[in-house]
Every structure is written in structure tokens, then in C-alpha cells.
mmCIF file of C-alpha atoms in Angstrom:
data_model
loop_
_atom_site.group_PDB
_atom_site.id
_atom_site.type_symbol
_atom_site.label_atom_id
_atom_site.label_comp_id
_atom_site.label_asym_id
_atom_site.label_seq_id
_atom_site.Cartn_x
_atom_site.Cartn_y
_atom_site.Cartn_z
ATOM 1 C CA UNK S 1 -16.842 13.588 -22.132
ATOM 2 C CA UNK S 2 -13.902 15.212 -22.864
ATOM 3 C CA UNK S 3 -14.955 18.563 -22.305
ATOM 4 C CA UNK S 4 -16.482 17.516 -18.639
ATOM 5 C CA UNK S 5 -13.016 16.206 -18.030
ATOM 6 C CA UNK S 6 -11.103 19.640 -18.756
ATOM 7 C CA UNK S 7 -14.061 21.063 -16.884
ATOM 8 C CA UNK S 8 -13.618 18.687 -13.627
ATOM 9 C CA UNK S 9 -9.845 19.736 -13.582
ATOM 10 C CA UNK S 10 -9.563 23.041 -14.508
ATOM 11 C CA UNK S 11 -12.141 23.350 -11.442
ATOM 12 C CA UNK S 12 -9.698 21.304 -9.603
ATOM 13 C CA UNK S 13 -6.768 23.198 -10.336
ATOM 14 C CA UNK S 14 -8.415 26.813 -9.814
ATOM 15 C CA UNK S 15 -9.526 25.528 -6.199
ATOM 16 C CA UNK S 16 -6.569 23.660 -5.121
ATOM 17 C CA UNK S 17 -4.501 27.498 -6.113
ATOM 18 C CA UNK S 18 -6.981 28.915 -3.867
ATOM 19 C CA UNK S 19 -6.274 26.841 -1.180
ATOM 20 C CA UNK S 20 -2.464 27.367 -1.449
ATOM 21 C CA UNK S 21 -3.147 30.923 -2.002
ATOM 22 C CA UNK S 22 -5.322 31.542 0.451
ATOM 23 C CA UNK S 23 -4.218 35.020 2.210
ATOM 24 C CA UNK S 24 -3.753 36.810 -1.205
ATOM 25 C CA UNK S 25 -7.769 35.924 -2.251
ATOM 26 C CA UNK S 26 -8.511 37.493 0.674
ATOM 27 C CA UNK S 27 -6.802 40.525 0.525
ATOM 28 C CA UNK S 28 -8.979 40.571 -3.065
ATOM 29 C CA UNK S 29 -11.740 39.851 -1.361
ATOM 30 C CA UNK S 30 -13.115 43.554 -0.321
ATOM 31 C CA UNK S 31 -12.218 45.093 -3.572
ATOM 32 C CA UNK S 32 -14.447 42.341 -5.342
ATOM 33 C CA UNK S 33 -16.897 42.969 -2.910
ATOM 34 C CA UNK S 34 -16.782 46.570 -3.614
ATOM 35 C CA UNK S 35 -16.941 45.893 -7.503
ATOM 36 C CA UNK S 36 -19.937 43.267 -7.271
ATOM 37 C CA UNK S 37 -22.217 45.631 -5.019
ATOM 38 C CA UNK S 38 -21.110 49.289 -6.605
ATOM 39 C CA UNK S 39 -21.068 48.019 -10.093
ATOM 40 C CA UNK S 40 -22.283 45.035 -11.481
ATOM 41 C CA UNK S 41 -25.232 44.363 -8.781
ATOM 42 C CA UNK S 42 -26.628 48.004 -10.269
ATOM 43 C CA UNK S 43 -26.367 46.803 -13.917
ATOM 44 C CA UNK S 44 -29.553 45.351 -13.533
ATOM 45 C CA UNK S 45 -31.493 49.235 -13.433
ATOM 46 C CA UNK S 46 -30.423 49.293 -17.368
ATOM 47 C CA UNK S 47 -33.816 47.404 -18.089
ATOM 48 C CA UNK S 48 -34.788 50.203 -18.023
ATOM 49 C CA UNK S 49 -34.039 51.507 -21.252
ATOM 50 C CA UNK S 50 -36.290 48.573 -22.444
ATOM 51 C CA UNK S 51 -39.219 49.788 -20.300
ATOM 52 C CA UNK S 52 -41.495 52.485 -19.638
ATOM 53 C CA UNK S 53 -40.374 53.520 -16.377
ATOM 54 C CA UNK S 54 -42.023 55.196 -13.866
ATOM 55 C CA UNK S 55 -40.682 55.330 -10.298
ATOM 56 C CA UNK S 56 -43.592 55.128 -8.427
ATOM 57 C CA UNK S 57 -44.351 51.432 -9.842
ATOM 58 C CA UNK S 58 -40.497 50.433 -9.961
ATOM 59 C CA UNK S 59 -38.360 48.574 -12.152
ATOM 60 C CA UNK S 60 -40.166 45.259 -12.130
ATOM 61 C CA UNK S 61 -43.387 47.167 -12.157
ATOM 62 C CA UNK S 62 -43.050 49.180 -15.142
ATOM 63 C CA UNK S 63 -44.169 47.910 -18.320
ATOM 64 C CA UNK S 64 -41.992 46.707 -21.447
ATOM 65 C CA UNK S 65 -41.312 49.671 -24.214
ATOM 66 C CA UNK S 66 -43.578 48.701 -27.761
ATOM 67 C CA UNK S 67 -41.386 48.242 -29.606
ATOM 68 C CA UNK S 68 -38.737 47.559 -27.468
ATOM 69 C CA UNK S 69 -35.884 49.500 -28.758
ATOM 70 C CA UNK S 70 -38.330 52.709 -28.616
ATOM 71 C CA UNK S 71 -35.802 55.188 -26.843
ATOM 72 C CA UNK S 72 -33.024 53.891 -28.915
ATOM 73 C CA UNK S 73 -35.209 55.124 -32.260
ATOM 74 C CA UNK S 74 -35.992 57.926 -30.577
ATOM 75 C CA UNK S 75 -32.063 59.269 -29.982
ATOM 76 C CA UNK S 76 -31.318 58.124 -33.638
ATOM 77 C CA UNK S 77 -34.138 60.701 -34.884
ATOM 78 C CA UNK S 78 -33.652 63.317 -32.415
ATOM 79 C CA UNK S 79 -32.302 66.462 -33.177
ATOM 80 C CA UNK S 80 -29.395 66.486 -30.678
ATOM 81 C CA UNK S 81 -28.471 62.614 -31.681
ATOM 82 C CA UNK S 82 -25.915 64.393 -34.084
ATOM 83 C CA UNK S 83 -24.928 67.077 -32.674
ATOM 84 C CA UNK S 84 -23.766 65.289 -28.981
ATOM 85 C CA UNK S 85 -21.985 62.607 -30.632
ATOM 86 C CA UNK S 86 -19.970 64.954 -33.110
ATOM 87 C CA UNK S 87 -18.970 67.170 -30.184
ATOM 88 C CA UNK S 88 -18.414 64.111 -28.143
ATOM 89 C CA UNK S 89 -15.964 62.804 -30.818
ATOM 90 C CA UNK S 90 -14.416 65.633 -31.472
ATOM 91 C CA UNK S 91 -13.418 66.661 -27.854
ATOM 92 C CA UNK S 92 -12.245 63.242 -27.155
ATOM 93 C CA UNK S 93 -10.418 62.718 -30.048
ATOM 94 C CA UNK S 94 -8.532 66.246 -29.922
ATOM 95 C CA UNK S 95 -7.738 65.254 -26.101
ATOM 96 C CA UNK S 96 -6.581 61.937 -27.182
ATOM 97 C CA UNK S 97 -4.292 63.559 -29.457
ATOM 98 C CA UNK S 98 -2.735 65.959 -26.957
ATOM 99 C CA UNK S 99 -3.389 64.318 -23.981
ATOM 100 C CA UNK S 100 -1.810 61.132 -24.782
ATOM 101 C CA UNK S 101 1.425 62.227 -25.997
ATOM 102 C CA UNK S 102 2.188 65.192 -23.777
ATOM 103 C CA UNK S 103 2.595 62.594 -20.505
ATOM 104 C CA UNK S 104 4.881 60.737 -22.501
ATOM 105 C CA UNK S 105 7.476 63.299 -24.098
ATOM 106 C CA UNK S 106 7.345 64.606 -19.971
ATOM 107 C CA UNK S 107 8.225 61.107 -18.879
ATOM 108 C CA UNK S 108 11.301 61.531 -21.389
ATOM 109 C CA UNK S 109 12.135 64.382 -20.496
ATOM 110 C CA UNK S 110 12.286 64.369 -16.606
ATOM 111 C CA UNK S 111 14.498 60.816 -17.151
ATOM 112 C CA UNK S 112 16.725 63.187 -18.841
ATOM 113 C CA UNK S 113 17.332 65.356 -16.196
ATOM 114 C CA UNK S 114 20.765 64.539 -14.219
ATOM 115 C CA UNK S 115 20.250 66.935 -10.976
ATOM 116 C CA UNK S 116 17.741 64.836 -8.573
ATOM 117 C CA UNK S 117 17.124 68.057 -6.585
ATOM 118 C CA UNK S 118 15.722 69.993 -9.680
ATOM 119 C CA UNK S 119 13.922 66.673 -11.195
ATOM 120 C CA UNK S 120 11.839 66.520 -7.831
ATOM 121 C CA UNK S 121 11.014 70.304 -7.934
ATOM 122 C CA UNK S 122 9.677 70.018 -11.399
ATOM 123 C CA UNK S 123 7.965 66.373 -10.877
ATOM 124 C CA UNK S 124 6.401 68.476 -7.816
ATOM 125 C CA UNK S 125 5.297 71.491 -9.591
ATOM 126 C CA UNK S 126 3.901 69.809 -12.623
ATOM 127 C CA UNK S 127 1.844 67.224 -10.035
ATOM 128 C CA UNK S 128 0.150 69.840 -7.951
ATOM 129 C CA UNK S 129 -2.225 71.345 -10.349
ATOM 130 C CA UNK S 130 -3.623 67.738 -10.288
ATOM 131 C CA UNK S 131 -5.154 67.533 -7.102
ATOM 132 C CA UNK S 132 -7.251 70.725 -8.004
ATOM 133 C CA UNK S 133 -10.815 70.152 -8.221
ATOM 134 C CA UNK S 134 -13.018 70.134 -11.032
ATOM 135 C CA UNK S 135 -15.494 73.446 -9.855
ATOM 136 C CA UNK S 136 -11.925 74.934 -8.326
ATOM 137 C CA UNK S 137 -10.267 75.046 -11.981
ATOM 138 C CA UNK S 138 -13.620 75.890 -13.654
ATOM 139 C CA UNK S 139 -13.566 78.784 -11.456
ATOM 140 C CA UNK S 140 -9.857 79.780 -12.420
ATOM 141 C CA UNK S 141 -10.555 79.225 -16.347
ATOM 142 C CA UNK S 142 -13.595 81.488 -15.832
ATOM 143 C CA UNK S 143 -11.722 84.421 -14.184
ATOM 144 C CA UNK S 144 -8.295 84.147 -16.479
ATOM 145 C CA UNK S 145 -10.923 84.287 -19.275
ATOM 146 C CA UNK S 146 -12.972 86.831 -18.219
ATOM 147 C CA UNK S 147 -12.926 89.753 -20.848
ATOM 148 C CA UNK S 148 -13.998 92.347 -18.266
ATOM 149 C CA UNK S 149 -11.873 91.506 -15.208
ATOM 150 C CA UNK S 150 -9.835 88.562 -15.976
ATOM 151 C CA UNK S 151 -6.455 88.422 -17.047
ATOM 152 C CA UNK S 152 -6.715 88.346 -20.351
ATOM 153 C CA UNK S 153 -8.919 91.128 -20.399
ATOM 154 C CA UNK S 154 -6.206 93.127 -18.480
ATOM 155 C CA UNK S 155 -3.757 92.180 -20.852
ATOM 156 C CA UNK S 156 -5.991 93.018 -23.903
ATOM 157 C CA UNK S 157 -6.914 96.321 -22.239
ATOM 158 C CA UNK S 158 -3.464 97.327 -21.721
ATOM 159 C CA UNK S 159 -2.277 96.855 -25.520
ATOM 160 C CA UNK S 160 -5.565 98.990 -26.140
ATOM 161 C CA UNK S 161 -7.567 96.386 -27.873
ATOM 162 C CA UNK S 162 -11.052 94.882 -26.803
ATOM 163 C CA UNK S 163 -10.729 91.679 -25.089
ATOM 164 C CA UNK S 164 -12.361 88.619 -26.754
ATOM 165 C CA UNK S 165 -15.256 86.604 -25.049
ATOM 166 C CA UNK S 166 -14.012 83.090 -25.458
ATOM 167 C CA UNK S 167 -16.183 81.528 -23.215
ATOM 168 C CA UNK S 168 -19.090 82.552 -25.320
ATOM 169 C CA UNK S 169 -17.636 81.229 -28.434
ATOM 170 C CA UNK S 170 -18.119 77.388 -29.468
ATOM 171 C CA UNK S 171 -15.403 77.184 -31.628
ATOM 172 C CA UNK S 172 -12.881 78.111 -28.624
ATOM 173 C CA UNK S 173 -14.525 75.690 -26.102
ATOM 174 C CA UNK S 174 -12.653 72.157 -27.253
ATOM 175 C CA UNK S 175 -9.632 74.101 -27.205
ATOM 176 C CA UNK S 176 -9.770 75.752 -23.909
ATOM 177 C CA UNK S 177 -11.155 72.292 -22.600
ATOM 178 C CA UNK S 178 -8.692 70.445 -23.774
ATOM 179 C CA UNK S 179 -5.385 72.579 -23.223
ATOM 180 C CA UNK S 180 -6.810 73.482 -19.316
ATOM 181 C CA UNK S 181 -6.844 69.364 -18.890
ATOM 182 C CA UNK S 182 -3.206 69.217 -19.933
ATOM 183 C CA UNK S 183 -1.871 71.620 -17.385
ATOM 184 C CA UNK S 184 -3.978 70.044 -15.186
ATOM 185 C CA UNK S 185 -2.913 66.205 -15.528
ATOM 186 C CA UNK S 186 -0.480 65.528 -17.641
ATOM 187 C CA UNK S 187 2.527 65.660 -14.801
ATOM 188 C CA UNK S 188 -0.090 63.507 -12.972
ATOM 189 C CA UNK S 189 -0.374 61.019 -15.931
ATOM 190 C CA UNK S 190 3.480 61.191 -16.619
ATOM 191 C CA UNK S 191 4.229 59.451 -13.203
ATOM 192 C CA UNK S 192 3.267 55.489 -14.509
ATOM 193 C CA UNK S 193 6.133 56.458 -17.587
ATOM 194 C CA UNK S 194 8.409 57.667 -15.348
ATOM 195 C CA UNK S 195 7.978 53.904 -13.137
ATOM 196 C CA UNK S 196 8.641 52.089 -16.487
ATOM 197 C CA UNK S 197 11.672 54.257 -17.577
ATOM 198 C CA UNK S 198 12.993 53.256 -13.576
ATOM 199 C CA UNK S 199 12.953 49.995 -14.635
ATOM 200 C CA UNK S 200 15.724 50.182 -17.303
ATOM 201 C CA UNK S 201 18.798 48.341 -17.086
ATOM 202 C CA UNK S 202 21.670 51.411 -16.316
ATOM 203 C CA UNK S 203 23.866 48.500 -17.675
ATOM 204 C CA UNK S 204 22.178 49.483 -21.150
ATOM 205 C CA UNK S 205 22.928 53.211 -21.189
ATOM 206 C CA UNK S 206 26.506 52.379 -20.349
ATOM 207 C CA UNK S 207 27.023 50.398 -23.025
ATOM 208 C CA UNK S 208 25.203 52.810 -25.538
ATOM 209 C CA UNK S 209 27.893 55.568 -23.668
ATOM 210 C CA UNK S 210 30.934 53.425 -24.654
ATOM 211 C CA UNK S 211 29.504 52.678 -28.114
ATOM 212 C CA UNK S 212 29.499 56.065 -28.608
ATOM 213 C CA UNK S 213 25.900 56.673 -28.538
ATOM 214 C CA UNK S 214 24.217 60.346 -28.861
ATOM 215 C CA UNK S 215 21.121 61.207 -25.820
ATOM 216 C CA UNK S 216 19.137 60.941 -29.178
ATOM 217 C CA UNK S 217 19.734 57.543 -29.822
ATOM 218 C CA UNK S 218 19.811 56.693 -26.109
ATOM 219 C CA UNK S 219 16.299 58.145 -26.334
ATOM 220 C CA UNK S 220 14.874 56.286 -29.288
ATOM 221 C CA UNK S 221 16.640 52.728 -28.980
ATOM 222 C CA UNK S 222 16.459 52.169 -25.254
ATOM 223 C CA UNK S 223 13.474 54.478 -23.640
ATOM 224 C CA UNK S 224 10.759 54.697 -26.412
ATOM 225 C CA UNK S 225 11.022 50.743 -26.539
ATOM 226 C CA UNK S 226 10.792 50.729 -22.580
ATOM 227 C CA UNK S 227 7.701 52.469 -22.558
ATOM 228 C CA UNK S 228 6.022 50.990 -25.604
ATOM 229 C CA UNK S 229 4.110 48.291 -23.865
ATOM 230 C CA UNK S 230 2.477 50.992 -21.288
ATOM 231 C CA UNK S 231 1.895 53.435 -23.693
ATOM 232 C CA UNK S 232 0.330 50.489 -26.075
ATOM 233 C CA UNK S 233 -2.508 49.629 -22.801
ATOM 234 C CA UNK S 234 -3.153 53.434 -22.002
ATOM 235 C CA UNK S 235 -4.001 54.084 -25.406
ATOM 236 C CA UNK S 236 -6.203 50.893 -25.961
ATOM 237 C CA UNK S 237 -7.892 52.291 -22.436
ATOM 238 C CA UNK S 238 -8.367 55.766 -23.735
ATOM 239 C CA UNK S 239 -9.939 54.834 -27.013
ATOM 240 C CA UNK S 240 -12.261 52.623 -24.980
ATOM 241 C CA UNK S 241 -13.746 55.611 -23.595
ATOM 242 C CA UNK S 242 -13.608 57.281 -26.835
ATOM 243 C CA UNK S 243 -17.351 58.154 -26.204
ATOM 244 C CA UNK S 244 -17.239 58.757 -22.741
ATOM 245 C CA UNK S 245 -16.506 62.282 -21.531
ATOM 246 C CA UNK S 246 -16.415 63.385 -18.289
ATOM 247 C CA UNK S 247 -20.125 65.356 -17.024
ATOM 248 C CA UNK S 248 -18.503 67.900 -14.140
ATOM 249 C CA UNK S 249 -16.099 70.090 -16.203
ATOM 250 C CA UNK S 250 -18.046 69.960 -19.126
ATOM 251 C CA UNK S 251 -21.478 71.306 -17.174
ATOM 252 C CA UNK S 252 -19.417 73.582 -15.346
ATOM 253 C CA UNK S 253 -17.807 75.305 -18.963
ATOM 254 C CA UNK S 254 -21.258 75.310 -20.804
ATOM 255 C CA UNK S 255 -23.060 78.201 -21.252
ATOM 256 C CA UNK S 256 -26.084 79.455 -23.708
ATOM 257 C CA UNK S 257 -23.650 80.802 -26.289
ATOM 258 C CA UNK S 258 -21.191 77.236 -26.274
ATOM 259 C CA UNK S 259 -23.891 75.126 -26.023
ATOM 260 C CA UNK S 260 -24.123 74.360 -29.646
ATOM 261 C CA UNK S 261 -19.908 72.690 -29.418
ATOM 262 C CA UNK S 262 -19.824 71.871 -24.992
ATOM 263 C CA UNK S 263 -23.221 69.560 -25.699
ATOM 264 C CA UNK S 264 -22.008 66.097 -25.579
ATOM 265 C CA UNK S 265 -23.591 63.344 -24.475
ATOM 266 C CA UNK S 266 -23.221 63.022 -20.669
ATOM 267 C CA UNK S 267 -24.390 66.297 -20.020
ATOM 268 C CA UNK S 268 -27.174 65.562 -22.631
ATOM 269 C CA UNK S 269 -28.184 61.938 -20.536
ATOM 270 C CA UNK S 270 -28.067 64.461 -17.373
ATOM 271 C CA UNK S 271 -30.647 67.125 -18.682
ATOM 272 C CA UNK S 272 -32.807 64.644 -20.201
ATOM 273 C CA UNK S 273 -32.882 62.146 -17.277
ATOM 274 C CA UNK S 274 -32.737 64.390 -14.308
ATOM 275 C CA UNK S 275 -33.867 67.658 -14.863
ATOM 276 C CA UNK S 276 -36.443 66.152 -17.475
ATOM 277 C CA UNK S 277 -37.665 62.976 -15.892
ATOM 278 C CA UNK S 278 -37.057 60.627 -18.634
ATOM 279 C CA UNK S 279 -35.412 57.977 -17.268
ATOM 280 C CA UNK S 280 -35.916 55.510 -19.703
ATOM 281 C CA UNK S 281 -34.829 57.613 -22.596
ATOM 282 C CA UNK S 282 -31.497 58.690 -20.644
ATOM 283 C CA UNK S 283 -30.480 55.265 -19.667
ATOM 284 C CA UNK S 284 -30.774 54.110 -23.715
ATOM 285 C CA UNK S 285 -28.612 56.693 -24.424
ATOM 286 C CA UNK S 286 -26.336 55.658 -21.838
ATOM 287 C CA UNK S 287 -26.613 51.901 -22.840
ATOM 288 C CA UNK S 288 -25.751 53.165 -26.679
ATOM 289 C CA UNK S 289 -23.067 55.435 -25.327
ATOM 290 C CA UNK S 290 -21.616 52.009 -23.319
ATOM 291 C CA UNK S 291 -22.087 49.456 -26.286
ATOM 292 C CA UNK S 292 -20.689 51.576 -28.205
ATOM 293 C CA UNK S 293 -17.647 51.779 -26.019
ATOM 294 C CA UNK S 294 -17.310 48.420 -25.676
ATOM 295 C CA UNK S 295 -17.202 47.815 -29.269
ATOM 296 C CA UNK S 296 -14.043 49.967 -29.506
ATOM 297 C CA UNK S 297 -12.240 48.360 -26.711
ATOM 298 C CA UNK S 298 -12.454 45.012 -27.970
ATOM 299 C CA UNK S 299 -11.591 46.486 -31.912
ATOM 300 C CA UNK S 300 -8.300 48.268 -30.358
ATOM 301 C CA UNK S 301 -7.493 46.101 -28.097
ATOM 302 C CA UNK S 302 -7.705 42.911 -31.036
ATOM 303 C CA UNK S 303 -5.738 45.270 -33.851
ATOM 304 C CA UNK S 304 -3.201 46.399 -30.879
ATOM 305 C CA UNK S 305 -2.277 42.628 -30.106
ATOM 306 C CA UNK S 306 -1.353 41.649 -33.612
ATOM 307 C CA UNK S 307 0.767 44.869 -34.476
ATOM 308 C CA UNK S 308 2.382 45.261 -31.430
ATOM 309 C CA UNK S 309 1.597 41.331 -29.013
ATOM 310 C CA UNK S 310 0.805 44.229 -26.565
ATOM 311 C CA UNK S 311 -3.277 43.744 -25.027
ATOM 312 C CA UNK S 312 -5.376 44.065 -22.272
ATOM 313 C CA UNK S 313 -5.892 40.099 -22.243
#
């Protein structure tokens, strides 16, 4: 009874907001359109990683996987199950710990700059590599790289030694990944520090000034606390995706001689379900790949709100 009560007015209370709210649900209203149609309507196609698919008798036609977890079994034993989520890992994990602080110290360090005319030069220069695209700065890695033609190779030639191949060798793929993403995005990724250091009370580093306090201290007792809370939901974010890694760039990079360290596990779900046909097998490796995702948001995001009280919900 009691719980049908709660349930009556919480009902009550959610409606009646509605109806005082009115204009601001509807301005909601397309984007959770757009969310119900583009991404939770299609959820339903992942049945098919229970089923033996075949197109030409649909989803609903195609009969249920024995046993039902038969693709899943299948990744577990195969050959590349170890290999695509080591190099997965380990390219996410190496870009976490770049890409994560490098925004950050940025953020800190444009705040620190006192002329506005050279802040917004820099903020502009370090934004624009940002709104290259993906094939674009594949393209540019490729020719810089290049050991015949490329600027390194020029460079190498004229010291008079032979110019490595670096694109042909795995152990130099994470790395070039990796550091090519942080000139790409990191001004880009600064910009949401940069709003919460805006939002600082001046009032505070005046009274730091007249206490005598250094830019150091300035720096660790009034902006690293500002930007705590931010940098506390990006990170919870980021390790939620701590298994997802981007297909484009990735494809792009790969080659015969990388592919042993550049195979990860959306270009692996790519080969397998488009160029292969295997639809059911790709989309229980995606499923996996997404569980196991989800898994880690919820871990971080629990173990981030009792350290810091800072969570996603």
C-alpha cells in the first residue's frame, strides 16, 4: 500500500513539473526523439548475437544459436580473442594516460597567461588541428613518416643515416597513435577546463596576492580544486570506454607489418562482420566489447563517488 502511495505521487509530482515546465520538455523533445529512434529503437538488432543470422530470412526469422552463447565461446577460443583485447587495452590505456592529463596542465597554463591578445592566438592555434579529419591527418602522419619522401626521411638522409620505417613497425604504432591524437585534440579538449577555471572567484586570487601567495600555490590551492569535479566525470567517461577505440584512424594506420599491435577490436568486429559476413559473430563481440564497458562505468563511477562525492549520478 505504501509503495502504491509513493508511486501515485511521485507520478503526480513528475506530471504536475511537466505541466509547469512545459516549454523546456519540449525543447527536449527532438533530442529524445533523436536518441529513441538512432539509438535505443536499434538495440533490438543485438539478438543477433544470440541467433544464427542470415539476412535473407531477417532477424525474427533466423533461428536461435545452440547453445546460445555460441559466438561468445567462439571469441574466447579464437586466436585473435587475445591479441585484440591486449592491443585494445594497451592503446587506450597509454592514451588515457597522456591524453587525459595533457588538456588539463593546457587549461592551467593558458589561465596563466596575462596578455588576452596572445592567450587567443595560442587557444586558436592549438584548436585548429582539431577540426582536421580523420583520413586528412592519416594522410599527413603517412607522408611526415615516410622513410623515402617524408620528412623524416629528409631529415635522416641529410645527417647521412637510413631513415627508419615506423609505420611498418608494431612496436611504434601505439606511440605514433597516441602522440598524433594529442596534437590533434588536446587544445580541443582543454576548452571545458578553461570554462571551469572562468568560473573562479577573482576575489580568491586577490586574497591569495595579499597573503602573499606564490603562482604555485595560486595554482594548487585555488585552480586544481576548481577543476577537480570536471576532471573527476571526464575520467569516469574515459575509462567507460576503456574498451572502445575508435575504427577510422585505426583502419586507416594499419598495415600488414603493424597488424600484429593496430588489431584491436573494432577493426576486428569490422573485418569479421563486413568483409566476412558473420554477422552474428561480430555483433557478440560487440555485445562483449559493450558489457564489458558498462561494467567499468558503473565500477569507476561507484569508487569515484566515495573518494571524491564526485559521479555521473
Amino acid at each position: 500500500m505504501k509503495a502504491t502511495n509513493y508511486l501515485h505521487s511521485s507520478i503526480h509530482r513528475t506530471l504536475k513539473n511537466i505541466r509547469h515546465n512545459w516549454g523546456l520538455y519540449l525543447l527536449l523533445l527532438p533530442s529524445v526523439i533523436l536518441l529513441i529512434c538512432f539509438s535505443y529503437r536499434p538495440m533490438y538488432g543485438v539478438v543477433i548475437a544470440f541467433k544464427d543470422f542470415k539476412p535473407t530470412l531477417g532477424i525474427m526469422g533466423s533461428s536461435w544459436a545452440d547453445p546460445w552463447y555460441k559466438y561468445f565461446l567462439r571469441f574466447f577460443k579464437s586466436f585473435q580473442f587475445k591479441t585484440t583485447i591486449t592491443n585494445t587495452l594497451v592503446i587506450n590505456l597509454y592514451s588515457l594516460l597522456v591524453n587525459f592529463p595533457l588538456p588539463i596542465i593546457m587549461a592551467l597554463m593558458i589561465n596563466q597567461m596575462y596578455s588576452r591578445k596572445f592567450k587567443r592566438i595560442f587557444q586558436t592555434i592549438t584548436y585548429m588541428p582539431h577540426f582536421i579529419s580523420t583520413v586528412v591527418m592519416v594522410g599527413l602522419i603517412m607522408i611526415f613518416l615516410s622513410p623515402g619522401s617524408g620528412f623524416l626521411g629528409n631529415l635522416c638522409n641529410l645527417l647521412g643515416f637510413e631513415a627508419p620505417n615506423l609505420m611498418g613497425k608494431a612496436k611504434a604504432f601505439t606511440s605514433i597513435y597516441v602522440w598524433s591524437d594529442a596534437w590533434q585534440h588536446t587544445g580541443w579538449d582543454s576548452i571545458i577546463y578553461i570554462a571551469a577555471l572562468s568560473t573562479v572567484d577573482t576575489n580568491l586570487y586577490e586574497a591569495a596576492t595579499i597573503d602573499g601567495a606564490s603562482k604555485w600555490q595560486k595554482l594548487r590551492y585555488i585552480d586544481i580544486p576548481m577543476i577537480i569535479p570536471t576532471a573527476s566525470i571526464l575520467l569516469i567517461m574515459r575509462v567507460g570506454n576503456l574498451m572502445s577505440l575508435g575504427f577510422e584512424k585505426v583502419y586507416l594506420m594499419q598495415n600488414d607489418l603493424n597488424l600484429s599491435a593496430s588489431e584491436v577490436i573494432a577493426t576486428y568486429v569490422y573485418k569479421i562482420g563486413i568483409n566476412s559476413a558473420q554477422y552474428s559473430y561480430s555483433a557478440a563481440i560487440n555485445m562483449f566489447n559493450t558489457v564489458i564497458n558498462f561494467i567499468l562505468l558503473i565500477t569507476v563511477n561507484k569508487i569515484t563517488k566515495k573518494i571524491s562525492e564526485n559521479s555521473l549520478w
